[in-house]
Coordinates of N, CA and C in Angstrom, one line a residue:
M1 N 12.9 -0.5 7.2 CA 12.4 0.5 6.3 C 10.9 0.5 6.5
L2 N 10.4 1.7 6.7 CA 8.9 1.9 6.7 C 8.4 2.1 5.4
I3 N 7.1 1.6 5.1 CA 6.5 1.6 3.8 C 5.1 2.1 4.0
V4 N 4.6 2.9 3.0 CA 3.3 3.4 2.9 C 2.6 2.8 1.7
V5 N 1.5 2.3 1.9 CA 0.6 1.7 0.8 C -0.5 2.5 0.4
K6 N -0.5 2.8 -0.9 CA -1.6 3.7 -1.4 C -2.5 3.0 -2.4
A7 N -3.7 3.3 -2.5 CA -4.5 2.7 -3.6 C -5.8 3.5 -3.7
I8 N -6.6 3.1 -4.8 CA -7.9 3.7 -5.0 C -9.0 2.7 -4.7
D9 N -9.9 3.0 -3.8 CA -10.9 2.0 -3.5 C -11.9 1.9 -4.5
S10 N -12.9 1.0 -4.3 CA -13.9 0.7 -5.3 C -14.9 2.0 -5.5
Y11 N -14.9 2.9 -4.7 CA -15.8 4.0 -4.8 C -14.9 5.2 -5.5
G12 N -13.7 4.9 -5.9 CA -12.8 6.0 -6.5 C -12.2 6.9 -5.5
K13 N -12.2 6.6 -4.2 CA -11.5 7.4 -3.2 C -10.2 6.8 -2.8
A14 N -9.2 7.8 -2.6 CA -7.8 7.4 -2.4 C -7.7 7.0 -0.8
V15 N -7.1 5.8 -0.7 CA -6.8 5.3 0.7 C -5.3 5.0 0.8
S16 N -4.9 5.1 2.0 CA -3.5 4.8 2.3 C -3.3 4.3 3.8
T17 N -2.2 3.8 4.0 CA -1.9 3.2 5.3 C -0.8 4.2 6.0
P18 N -0.8 4.2 7.4 CA 0.3 4.9 8.0 C 1.6 4.1 7.7
P19 N 2.7 4.7 8.0 CA 4.1 4.0 7.8 C 4.0 2.7 8.6
V20 N 4.3 1.5 7.7 CA 4.3 0.2 8.5 C 5.5 -0.5 8.0
N21 N 5.8 -1.7 8.6 CA 7.1 -2.4 8.2 C 6.7 -3.3 7.0
K22 N 7.6 -4.0 6.4 CA 7.5 -4.8 5.2 C 6.4 -5.8 5.3
R23 N 6.4 -6.5 6.4 CA 5.4 -7.7 6.6 C 4.0 -7.0 6.5
E24 N 3.8 -6.1 7.4 CA 2.4 -5.4 7.5 C 2.0 -4.8 6.1
A25 N 3.0 -4.2 5.4 CA 2.7 -3.6 4.1 C 2.2 -4.8 3.1
L26 N 2.9 -6.0 3.0 CA 2.5 -7.0 2.3 C 1.0 -7.5 2.6
M27 N 0.8 -7.6 3.8 CA -0.6 -7.9 4.3 C -1.6 -6.9 3.8
K28 N -1.3 -5.6 3.9 CA -2.2 -4.5 3.5 C -2.4 -4.6 2.0
V29 N -1.3 -4.9 1.2 CA -1.4 -5.0 -0.3 C -2.4 -6.1 -0.6
W30 N -2.3 -7.2 0.1 CA -3.2 -8.3 -0.2 C -4.7 -7.9 0.3
D31 N -4.8 -7.3 1.4 CA -6.1 -6.8 1.8 C -6.8 -5.8 0.8
F32 N -6.0 -4.8 0.3 CA -6.5 -4.0 -0.7 C -6.8 -4.6 -2.0
K33 N -6.1 -5.6 -2.4 CA -6.3 -6.4 -3.6 C -7.5 -7.2 -3.6
T34 N -7.8 -7.8 -2.4 CA -9.0 -8.7 -2.3 C -10.3 -7.8 -2.0
S35 N -10.1 -6.6 -1.6 CA -11.3 -5.8 -1.4 C -11.7 -4.9 -2.6
G36 N -11.1 -5.1 -3.7 CA -11.4 -4.4 -4.9 C -10.8 -3.1 -5.2
C37 N -9.7 -2.8 -4.5 CA -9.0 -1.6 -4.7 C -8.1 -1.7 -6.0
T38 N -7.8 -0.6 -6.6 CA -7.1 -0.5 -7.8 C -5.9 0.4 -7.6
Q39 N -5.0 0.4 -8.6 CA -3.7 1.2 -8.5 C -3.1 1.2 -7.2
I40 N -2.8 0.0 -6.7 CA -2.1 -0.3 -5.5 C -0.6 -0.1 -5.7
R41 N -0.1 0.8 -4.8 CA 1.3 1.2 -5.0 C 1.9 1.3 -3.5
T42 N 3.3 1.0 -3.5 CA 4.0 1.1 -2.2 C 5.1 2.1 -2.3
F43 N 5.3 2.9 -1.3 CA 6.2 4.0 -1.3 C 7.1 3.9 0.0
C44 N 8.3 4.3 -0.1 CA 9.2 4.5 1.1 C 8.6 5.6 1.9
A45 N 8.5 5.4 3.2 CA 7.9 6.5 3.9 C 8.8 7.7 4.2
T46 N 10.1 7.5 4.2 CA 11.0 8.6 4.4 C 11.3 9.4 3.2
T47 N 11.4 8.8 2.0 CA 11.7 9.5 0.8 C 10.6 9.6 -0.2
N48 N 9.5 9.1 0.1 CA 8.2 9.2 -0.8 C 8.5 8.6 -2.3
E49 N 9.5 7.7 -2.4 CA 9.8 7.2 -3.7 C 9.1 5.8 -3.8
E50 N 8.5 5.6 -5.0 CA 7.7 4.3 -5.2 C 8.7 3.2 -5.2
I51 N 8.4 2.0 -4.5 CA 9.3 0.9 -4.4 C 8.5 -0.4 -4.7
S52 N 9.2 -1.4 -5.0 CA 8.6 -2.7 -5.2 C 8.9 -3.6 -3.9
I53 N 7.9 -4.1 -3.3 CA 8.2 -5.0 -2.2 C 8.1 -6.4 -2.4
L54 N 7.6 -6.8 -3.6 CA 7.5 -8.1 -4.0 C 8.8 -8.8 -4.5

């Protein structure tokens, strides 16, 4: 399953990843969290439904 990670950065700008696998998505969630991003969410790349990868 491919996953897209979306968040709001510290400047209020929307950021997202291209479709990545679960391991890369978890790494990106951690990267967003430690860089001050808020509203971090993960979505299935094919259906665009919000999912929980934790």
